[in-house]
Coordinates of C-alpha atoms and ligand atoms in Angstrom, one line a residue:
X1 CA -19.2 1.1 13.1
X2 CA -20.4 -1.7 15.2
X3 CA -19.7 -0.6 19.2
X4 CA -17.6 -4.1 19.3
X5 CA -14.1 -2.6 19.0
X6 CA -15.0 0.3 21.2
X7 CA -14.2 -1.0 24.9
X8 CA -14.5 2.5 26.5
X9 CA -15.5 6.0 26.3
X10 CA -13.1 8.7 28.2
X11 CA -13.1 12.5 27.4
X12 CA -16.3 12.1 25.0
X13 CA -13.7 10.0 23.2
X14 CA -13.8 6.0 22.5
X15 CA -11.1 3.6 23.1
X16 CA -10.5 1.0 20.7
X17 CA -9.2 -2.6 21.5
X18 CA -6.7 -4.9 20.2
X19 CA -8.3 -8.4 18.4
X20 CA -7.1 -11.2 19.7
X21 CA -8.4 -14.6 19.9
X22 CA -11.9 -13.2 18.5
X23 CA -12.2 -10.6 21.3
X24 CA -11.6 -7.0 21.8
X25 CA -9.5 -6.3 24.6
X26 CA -7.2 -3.9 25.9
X27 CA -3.3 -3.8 25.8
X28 CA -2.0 -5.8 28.7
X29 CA -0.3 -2.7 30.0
X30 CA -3.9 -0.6 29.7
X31 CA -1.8 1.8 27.9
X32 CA -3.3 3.7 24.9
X33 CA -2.2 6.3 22.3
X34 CA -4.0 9.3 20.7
X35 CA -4.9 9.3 16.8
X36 CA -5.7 13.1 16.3
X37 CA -7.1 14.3 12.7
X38 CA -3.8 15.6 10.6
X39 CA -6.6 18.3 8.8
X40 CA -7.1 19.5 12.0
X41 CA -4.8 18.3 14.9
X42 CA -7.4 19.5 18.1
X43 CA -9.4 16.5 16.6
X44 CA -9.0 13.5 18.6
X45 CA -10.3 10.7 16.3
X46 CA -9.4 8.5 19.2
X47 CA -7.7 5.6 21.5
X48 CA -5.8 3.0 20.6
X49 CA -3.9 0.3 22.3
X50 CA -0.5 0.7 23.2
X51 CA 0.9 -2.9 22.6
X52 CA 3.9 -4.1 23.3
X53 CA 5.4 -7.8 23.1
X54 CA 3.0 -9.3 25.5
X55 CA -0.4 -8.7 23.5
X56 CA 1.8 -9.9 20.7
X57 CA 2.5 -13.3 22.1
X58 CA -0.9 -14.2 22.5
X59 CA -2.0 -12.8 18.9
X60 CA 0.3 -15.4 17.7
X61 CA -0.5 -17.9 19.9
X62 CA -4.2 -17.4 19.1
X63 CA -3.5 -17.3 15.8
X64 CA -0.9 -20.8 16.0
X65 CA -4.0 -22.3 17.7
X66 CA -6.4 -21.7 14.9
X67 CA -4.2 -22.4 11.8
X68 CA -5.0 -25.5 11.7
X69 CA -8.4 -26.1 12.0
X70 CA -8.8 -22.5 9.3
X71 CA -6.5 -24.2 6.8
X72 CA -8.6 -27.1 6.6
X73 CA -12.0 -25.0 6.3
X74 CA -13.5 -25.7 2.6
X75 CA -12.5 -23.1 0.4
X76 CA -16.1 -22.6 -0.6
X77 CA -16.5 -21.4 3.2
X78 CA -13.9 -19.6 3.4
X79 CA -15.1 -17.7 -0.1
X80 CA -18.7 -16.9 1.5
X81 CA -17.0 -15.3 4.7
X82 CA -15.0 -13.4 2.4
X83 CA -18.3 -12.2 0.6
X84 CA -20.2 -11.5 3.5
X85 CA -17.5 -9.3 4.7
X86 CA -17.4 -7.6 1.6
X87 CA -21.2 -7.0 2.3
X88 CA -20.2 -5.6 5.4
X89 CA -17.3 -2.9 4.7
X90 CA -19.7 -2.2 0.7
X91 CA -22.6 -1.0 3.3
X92 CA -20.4 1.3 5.6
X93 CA -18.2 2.6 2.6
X94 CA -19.5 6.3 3.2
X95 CA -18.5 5.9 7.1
X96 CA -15.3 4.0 6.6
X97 CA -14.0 6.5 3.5
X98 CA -15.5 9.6 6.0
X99 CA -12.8 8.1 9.2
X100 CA -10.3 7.9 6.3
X101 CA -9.9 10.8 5.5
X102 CA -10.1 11.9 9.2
X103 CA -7.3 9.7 10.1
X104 CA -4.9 9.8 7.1
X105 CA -5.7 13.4 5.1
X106 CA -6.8 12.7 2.2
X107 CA -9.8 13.9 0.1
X108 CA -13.5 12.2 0.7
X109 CA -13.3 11.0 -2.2
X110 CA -10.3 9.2 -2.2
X111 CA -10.9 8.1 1.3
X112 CA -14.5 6.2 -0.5
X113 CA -12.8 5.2 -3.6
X114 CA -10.3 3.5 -1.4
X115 CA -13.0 2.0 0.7
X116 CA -14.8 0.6 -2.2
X117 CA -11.6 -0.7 -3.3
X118 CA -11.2 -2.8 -0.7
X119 CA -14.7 -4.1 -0.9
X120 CA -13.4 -5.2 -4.3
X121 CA -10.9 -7.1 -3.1
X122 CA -12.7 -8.8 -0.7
X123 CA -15.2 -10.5 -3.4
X124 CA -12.5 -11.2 -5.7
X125 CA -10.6 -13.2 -3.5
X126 CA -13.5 -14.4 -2.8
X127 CA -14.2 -15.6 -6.5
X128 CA -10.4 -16.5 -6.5
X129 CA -10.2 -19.4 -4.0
X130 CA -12.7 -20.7 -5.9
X131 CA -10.5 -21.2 -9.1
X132 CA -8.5 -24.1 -9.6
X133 CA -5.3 -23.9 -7.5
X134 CA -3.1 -27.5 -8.3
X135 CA -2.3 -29.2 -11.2
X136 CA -1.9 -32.3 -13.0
X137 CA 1.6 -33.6 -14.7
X138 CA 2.2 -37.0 -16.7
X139 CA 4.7 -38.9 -15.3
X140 CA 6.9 -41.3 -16.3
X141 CA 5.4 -44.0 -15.0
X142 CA 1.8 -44.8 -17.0
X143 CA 0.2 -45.6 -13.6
X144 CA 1.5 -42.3 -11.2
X145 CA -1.3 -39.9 -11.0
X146 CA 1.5 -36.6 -10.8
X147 CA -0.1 -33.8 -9.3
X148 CA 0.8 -30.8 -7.3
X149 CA -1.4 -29.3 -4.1
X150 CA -1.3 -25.4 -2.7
X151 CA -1.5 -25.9 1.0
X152 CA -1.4 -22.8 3.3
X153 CA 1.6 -21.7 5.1
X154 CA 0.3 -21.3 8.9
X155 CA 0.6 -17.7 10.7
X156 CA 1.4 -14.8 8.6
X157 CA 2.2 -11.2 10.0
X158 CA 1.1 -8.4 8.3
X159 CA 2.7 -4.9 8.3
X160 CA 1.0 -2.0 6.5
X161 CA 2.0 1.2 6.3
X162 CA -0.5 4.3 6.7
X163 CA -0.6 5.6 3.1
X164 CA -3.2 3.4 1.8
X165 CA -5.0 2.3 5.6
X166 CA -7.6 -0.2 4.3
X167 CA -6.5 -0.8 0.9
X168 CA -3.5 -2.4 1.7
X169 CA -4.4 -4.4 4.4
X170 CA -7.1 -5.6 2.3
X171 CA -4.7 -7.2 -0.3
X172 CA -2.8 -8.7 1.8
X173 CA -5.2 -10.2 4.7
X174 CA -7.7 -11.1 2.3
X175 CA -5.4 -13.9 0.1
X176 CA -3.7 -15.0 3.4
X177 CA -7.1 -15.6 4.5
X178 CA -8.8 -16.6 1.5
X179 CA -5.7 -19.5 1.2
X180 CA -6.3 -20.9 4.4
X181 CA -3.6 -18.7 6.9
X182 CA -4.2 -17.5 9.8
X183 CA -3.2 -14.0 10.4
X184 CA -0.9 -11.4 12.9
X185 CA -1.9 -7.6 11.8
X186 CA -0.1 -4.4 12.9
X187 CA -0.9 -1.5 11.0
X188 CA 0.7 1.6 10.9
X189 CA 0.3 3.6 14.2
X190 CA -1.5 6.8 12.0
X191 CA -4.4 4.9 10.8
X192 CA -5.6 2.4 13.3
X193 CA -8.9 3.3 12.4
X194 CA -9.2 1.7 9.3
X195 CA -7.9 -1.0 10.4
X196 CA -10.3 -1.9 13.0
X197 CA -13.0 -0.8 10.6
X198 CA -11.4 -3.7 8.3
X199 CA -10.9 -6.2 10.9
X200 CA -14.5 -5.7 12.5
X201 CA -16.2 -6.4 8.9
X202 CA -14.1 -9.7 8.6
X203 CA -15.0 -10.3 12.4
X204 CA -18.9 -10.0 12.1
X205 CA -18.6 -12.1 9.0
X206 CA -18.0 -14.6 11.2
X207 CA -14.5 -15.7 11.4
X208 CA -13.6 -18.1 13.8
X209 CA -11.4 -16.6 16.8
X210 CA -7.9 -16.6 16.4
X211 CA -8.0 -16.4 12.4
X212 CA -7.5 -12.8 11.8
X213 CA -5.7 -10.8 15.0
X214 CA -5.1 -7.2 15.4
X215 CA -2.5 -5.4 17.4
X216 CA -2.3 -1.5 17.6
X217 CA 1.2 0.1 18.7
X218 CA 4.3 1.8 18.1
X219 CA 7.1 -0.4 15.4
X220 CA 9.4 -1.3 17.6
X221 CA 7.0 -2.3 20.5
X222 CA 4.8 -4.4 18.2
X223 CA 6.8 -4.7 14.8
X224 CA 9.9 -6.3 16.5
X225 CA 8.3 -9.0 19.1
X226 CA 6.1 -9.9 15.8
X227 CA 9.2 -10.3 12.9
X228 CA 11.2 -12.1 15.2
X229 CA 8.5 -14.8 16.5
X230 CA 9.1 -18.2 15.3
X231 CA 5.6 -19.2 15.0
X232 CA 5.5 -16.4 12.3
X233 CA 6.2 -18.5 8.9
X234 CA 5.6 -15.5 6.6
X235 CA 6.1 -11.5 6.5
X236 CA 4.3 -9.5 4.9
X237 CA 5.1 -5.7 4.5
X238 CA 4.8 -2.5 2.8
X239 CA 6.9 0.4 4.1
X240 CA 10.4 1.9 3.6
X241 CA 13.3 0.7 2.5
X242 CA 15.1 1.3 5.7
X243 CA 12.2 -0.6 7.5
X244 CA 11.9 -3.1 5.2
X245 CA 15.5 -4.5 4.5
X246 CA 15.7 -4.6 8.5
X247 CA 12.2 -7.0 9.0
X248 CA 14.1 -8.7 5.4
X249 CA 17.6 -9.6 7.7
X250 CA 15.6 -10.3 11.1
X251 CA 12.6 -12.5 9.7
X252 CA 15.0 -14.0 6.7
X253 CA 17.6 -15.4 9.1
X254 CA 14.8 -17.1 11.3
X255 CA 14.2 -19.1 7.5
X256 CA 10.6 -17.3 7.2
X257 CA 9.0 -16.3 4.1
X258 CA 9.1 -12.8 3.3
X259 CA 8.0 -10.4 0.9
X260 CA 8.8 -6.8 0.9
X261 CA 7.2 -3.6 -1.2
X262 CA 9.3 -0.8 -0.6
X263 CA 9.5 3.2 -2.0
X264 CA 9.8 4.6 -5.8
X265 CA 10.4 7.8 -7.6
X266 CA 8.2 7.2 -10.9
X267 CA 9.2 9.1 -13.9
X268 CA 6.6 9.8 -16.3
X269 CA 8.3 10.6 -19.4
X270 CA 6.5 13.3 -21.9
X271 CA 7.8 13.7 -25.2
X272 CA 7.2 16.0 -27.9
X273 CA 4.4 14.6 -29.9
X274 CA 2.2 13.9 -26.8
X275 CA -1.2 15.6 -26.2
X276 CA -0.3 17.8 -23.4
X277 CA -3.3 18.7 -22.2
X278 CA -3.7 15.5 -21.5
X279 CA -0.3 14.3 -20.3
X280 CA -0.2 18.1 -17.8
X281 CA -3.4 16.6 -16.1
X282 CA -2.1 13.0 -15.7
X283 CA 1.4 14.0 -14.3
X284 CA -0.5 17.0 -12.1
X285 CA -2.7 13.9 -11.0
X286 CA 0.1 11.2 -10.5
X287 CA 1.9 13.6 -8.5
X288 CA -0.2 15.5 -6.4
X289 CA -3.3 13.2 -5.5
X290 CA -3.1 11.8 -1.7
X291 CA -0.7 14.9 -1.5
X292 CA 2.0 13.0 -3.4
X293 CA 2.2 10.6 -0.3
X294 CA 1.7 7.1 -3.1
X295 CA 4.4 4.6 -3.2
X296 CA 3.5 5.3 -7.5
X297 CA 3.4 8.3 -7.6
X298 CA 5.2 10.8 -10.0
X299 CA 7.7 12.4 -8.9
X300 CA 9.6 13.3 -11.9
X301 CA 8.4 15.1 -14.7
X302 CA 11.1 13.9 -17.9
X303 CA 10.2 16.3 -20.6
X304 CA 11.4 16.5 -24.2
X305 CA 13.8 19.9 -24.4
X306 CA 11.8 21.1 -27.1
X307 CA 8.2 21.4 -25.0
X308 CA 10.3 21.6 -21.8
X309 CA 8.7 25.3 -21.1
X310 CA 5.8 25.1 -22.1
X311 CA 4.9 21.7 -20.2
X312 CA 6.6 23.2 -17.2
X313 CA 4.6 26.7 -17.6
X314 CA 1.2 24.2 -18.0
X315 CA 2.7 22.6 -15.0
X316 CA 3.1 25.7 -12.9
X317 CA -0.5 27.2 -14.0
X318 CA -2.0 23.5 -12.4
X319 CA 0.3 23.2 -9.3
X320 CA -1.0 27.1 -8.5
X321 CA -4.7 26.3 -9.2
X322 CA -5.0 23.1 -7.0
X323 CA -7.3 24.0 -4.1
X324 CA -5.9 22.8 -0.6
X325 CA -7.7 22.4 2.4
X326 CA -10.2 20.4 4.7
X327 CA -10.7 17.0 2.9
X328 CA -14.0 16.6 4.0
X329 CA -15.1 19.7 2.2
X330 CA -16.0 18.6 -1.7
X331 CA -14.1 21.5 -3.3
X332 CA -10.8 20.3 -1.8
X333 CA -8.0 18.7 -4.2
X334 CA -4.8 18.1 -1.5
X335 CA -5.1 17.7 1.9
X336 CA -3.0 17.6 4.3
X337 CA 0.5 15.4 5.1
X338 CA -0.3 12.6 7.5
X339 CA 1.5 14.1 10.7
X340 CA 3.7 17.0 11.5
X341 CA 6.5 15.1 11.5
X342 CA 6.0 14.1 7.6
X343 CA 5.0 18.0 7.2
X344 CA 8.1 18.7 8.8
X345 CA 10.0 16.7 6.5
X346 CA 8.8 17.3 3.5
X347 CA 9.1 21.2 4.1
X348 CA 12.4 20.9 4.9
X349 CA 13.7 18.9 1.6
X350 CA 11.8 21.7 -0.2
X351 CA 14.2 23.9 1.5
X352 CA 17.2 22.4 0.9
X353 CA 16.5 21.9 -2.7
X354 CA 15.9 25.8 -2.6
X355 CA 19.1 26.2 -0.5
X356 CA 21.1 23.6 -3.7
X357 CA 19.9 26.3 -6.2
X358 CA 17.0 24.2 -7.7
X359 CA 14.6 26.5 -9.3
X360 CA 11.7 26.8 -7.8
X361 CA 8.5 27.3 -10.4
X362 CA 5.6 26.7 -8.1
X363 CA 4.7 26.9 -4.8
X364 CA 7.1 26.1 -1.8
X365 CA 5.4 28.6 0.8
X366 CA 4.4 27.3 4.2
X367 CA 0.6 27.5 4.1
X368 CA -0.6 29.7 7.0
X369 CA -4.1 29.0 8.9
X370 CA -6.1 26.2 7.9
X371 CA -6.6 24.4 11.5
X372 CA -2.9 24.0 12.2
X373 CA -3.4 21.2 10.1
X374 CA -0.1 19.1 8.4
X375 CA -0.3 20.9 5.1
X376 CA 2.6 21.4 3.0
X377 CA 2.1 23.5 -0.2
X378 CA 1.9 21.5 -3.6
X379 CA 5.4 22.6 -5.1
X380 CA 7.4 22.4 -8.7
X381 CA 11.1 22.9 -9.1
X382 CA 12.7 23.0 -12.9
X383 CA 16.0 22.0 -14.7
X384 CA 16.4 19.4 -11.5
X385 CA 19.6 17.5 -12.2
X386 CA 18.9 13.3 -12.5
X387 CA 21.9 12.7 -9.9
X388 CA 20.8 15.0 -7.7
X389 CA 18.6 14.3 -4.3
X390 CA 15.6 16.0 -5.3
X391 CA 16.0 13.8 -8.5
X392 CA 16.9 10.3 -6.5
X393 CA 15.2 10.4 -3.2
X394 CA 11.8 9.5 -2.5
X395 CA 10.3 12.6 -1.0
X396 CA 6.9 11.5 -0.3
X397 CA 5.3 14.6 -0.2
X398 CA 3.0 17.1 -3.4
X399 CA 6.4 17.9 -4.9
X400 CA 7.1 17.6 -8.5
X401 CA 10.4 17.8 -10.5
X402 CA 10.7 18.4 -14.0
X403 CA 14.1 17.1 -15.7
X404 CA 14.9 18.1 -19.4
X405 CA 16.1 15.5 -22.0
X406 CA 17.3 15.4 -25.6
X407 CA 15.5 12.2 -26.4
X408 CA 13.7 9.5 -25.5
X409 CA 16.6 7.1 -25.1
X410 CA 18.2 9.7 -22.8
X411 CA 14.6 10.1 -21.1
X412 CA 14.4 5.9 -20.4
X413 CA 18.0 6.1 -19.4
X414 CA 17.4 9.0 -16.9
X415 CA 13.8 7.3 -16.0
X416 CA 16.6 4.0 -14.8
X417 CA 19.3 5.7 -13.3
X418 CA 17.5 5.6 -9.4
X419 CA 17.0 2.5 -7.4
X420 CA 14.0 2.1 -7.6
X421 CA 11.9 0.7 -10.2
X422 CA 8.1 0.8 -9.2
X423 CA 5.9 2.3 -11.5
X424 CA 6.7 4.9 -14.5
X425 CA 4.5 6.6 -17.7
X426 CA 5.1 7.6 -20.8
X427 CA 3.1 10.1 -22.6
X428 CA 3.2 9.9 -26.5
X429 CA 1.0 9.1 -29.7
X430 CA 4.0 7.5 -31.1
X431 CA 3.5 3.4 -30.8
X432 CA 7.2 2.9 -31.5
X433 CA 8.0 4.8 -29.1
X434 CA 6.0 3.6 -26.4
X435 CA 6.8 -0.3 -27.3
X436 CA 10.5 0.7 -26.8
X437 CA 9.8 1.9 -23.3
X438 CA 7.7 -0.9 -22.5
X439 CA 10.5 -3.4 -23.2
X440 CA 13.4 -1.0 -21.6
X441 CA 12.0 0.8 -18.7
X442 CA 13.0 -0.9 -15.4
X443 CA 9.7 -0.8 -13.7
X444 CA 6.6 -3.7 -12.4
X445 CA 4.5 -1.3 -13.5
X446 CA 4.4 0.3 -17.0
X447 CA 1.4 3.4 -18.2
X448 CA 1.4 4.1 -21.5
X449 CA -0.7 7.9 -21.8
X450 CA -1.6 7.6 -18.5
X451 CA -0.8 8.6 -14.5
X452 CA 2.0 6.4 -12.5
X453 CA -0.2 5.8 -10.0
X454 CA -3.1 4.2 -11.4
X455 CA -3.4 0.5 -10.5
X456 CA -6.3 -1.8 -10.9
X457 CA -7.0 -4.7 -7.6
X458 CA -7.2 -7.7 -10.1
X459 CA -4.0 -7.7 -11.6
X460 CA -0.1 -8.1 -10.1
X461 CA 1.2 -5.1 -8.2
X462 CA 5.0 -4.4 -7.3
X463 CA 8.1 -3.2 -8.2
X464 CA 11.3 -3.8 -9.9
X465 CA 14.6 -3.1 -8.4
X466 CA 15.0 -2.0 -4.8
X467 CA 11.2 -1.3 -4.9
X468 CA 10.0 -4.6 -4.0
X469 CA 11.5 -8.3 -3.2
X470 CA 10.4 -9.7 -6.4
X471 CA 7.4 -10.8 -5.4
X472 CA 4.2 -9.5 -6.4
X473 CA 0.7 -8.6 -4.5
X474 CA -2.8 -9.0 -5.7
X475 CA -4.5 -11.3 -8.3
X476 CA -3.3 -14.3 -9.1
X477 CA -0.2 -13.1 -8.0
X478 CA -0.6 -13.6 -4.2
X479 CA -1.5 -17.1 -4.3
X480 CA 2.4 -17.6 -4.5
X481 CA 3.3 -16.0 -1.4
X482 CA 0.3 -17.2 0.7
X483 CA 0.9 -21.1 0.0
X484 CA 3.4 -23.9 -0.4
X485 CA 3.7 -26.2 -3.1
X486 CA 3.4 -30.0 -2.5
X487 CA 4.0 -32.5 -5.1
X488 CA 2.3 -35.7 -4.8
X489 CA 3.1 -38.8 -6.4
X490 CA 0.1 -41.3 -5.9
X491 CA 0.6 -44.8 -7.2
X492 CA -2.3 -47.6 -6.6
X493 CA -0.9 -50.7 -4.8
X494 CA 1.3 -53.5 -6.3
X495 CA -1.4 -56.1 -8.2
X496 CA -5.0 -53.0 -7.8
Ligands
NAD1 P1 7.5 2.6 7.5 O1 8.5 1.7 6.9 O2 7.9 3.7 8.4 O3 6.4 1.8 8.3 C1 5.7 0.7 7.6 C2 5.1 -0.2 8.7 O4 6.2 -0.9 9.3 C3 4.4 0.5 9.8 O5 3.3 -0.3 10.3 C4 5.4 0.6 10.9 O6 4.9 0.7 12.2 C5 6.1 -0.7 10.7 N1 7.5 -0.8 11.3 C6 8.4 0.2 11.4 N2 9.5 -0.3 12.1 C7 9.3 -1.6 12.3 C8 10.1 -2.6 12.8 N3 11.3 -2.4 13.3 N4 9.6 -3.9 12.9 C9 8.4 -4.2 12.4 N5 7.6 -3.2 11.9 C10 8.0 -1.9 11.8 O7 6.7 3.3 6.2 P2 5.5 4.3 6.2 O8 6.0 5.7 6.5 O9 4.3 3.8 7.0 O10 5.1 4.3 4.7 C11 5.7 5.0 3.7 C12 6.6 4.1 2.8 O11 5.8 3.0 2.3 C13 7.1 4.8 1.6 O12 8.4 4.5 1.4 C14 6.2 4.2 0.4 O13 6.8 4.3 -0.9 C15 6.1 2.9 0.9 N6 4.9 2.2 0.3 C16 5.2 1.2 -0.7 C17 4.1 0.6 -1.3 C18 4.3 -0.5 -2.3 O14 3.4 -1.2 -2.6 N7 5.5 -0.6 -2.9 C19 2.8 1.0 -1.0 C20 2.6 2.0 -0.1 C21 3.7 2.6 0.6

């Protein structure tokens, strides 16, 4: 990490900034908050600025001031920023996936793959804004030269959530930057780390001040002054649906652009003729990597009645063997839960679920020791009921529930019946079969034989239903939410 973002040092312990206007600074108020490590909570990771409307103000105003002059930078500069910032983060990928996992819990080597996703990112928007972006119509008249421009949009905020801390940011900064807007950033209060880590790459790539703006802080403090600014003209966020549907009615009613990506509870269906050694590893995966805390990841196992107890027993013997603990040690598989208060949470919705009569097959202890760290035990419940929470609600959390179907028209039905519609698998060698649940599952993103949670950068990401806005991230997909279309109609003068 470059010293840059580190504007003091008190109790052995550095103090990050906010960015603003192509400085690191401290919050107005001085104020700071603690980001402790959720492995092992007497780990303080560090400072972070304690924002509130004021520092947000003059983020946006920063960021008003230098939309114009950004939007009007060449896109071939803006593309070998973009690359040289990917240079950056690609040669501190060890570092950045090492704070990761000390900030948000889980393994090294998600924290790195992660990482090195968002180095991705970064050169393909890099390569995108390089690809044509307008195009040419006939008209009606033989002498109109009918075309159509992408212009940028102005000042975008950007609100991440703390489950994937440099990943998401990435793919949404990177194509508001790479299409010419200037950008507001509040990450989640867990992870602040990665996001200065992200914003410092883009910084000493050389972006001009006022671009790209960071503000640390609690939601309401910074969230609030941010979605409700008018100089904001688009909103960006991943998060809950509770959160989410509020920054939709206070940033929508102001007549800005927003775009939401919200919670799911992914089925991955199995049925009988699957190879289930292979789909046992994919579901155990889908459901239990990142401790189950993935926006796609499975949270309910629908399993033909016919291998319902054997998949459930394979189920059972995996859950047991998965090895929890520190997630900077290479043996570990789950780490912990991001805070106590998710640990809490999660714990206690395994509890009531127990208290409802749902059968317990695996796990559901509160793990003793291990640093006092957030750790909640990777757990499977049986026979759950579709209508029921534990088969509705989006826990969050290494918790697994396996429902029992006749059929796979009863197992797509099922897979429907919640309100979300994010991601969802299907685990089969039969291509009927799969081609039915392609066309009938209510989901943006559809596995065939393998994990729900699998998604590659290049490609459109989101969610059907009350999983997303209908909008989608990533690819060539963001260009749509990151510019406005104008039509121009260019005739040569009367008698040229
Ligand atoms: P959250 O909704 O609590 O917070 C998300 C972000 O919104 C944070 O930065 C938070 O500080 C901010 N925020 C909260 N209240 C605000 C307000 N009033 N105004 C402005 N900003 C505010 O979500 P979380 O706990 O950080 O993340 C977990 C959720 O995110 C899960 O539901 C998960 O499914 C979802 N998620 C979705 C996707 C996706 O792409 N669909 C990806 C990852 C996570």
């Amino acid at each position: 990490m470059a010293s840059a973002s580190i504007i003091e040092q008190r109790d052995n312990a550095p103090v990050f900034g906010n960015y603003i206007a192509g400085s690191w600074k401290a919050s107005q108020s001085g104020e700071t908050y603690e980001n402790r490590n959720p492995a092992n909570p007497s780990e303080l990771i560090g400072r972070f600025a304690s924002s509130a409307k004021g520092d947000v103000e003059d983020a946006v105003s920063a960021a008003a001031e230098a939309a114009g002059p950004w939007g009007t930078t060449s896109a071939i500069a803006r593309a070998n920023l973009l690359y040289k910032a990917s240079e950056i983060l690609a040669s501190r990928v060890n570092e950045v996936g090492r704070d990761l996992s000390r900030e948000e819990g889980k393994t090294l080597k998600e924290g790195i793959g992660e990482t090195t996703r968002a180095v991705q990112i970064l050169r393909y928007f890099a390569g995108e804004i390089q690809q044509p972006i307008g195009e040419h119509y006939p008209s009606m008249s033989p002498t109109t030269f009918l075309f159509t421009l992408r212009e940028p949009i102005g000042v975008c905020a950007i609100i991440t959530p703390w489950n994937f801390p440099i990943a998401i940011p990435a793919w949404k900064i990177v194509p508001a930057l790479a299409f010419g807007n200037t950008v507001v950033f509040k990450p989640a209060s867990l992870t602040p780390l990665c996001a200065v880590h992200l914003t410092e790459a883009l910084a000493e790539a050389g972006l001009p001040a006022g671009v790209l703006n960071m503000v640390t802080g609690s939601a309401s403090a910074v969230g609030d002054p941010l979605v409700t600014d008018e100089r904001v003209l688009a909103v960006s966020f991943t998060g809950s649906n509770s959160v989410g549907n509020q920054i939709k009615k206070m940033a929508g009613e102001r007549g800005a652009k927003v775009q939401l990506e919200l919670g799911g509870k992914n089925p991955a269906i199995v049925l009988a003729d699957a190879d289930l050694d292979h789909a046992v590893t994919q579901v155990i995966n889908g459901a239990m990597m990142s401790s189950g805390q993935k926006c796609t990841a499975t949270s309910r196992a629908i399993v033909d009645r016919r291998i319902a107890a054997e998949v459930t027993q394979r189920l059972a013997d995996k859950v047991g063997a998965l090895r929890m603990g520190d997630p900077l040690e290479d043996t570990t598989q789950i780490g912990p839960l991001v805070s106590a208060d998710a640990a809490e949470r999660v714990s206690g919705e395994i509890d009531r679920a127990r208290s409802e009569g749902v059968a317990l097959v695996a796990g559901g202890s509160k793990p003793d020791g291990l640093n006092g760290g957030h750790f909640v035990t990777p757990t499977l419940f049986g026979d759950v009921a579709p209508d029921s929470r534990l088969g509705q609600e989006e826990l969050f959390g290494p918790v697994l529930g396996v429902i029992t179907v006749d059929n796979v028209d009863e197992a797509i039905a099922v897979a429907n019946k919640v309100r979300y519609g994010l991601s969802a698998s299907i685990f089969t060698r039969d291509i009927g079969k799969a081609l039915g649940f392609i066309q009938k599952i209510q989901a943006g993103i559809v596995h065939v034989n393998s994990e729900t949670a699998g998604a590659e950068p290049h490609v459109p990401f989101g969610g059907y239903k009350g999983s997303s806005s209908y909008s989608r991230e990533q690819g060539k997909a963001a260009r749509e939410f990151y510019t406005q279309v104008k039509t121009v109609y260019l005739d040569p003068p009367p008698g040229a």
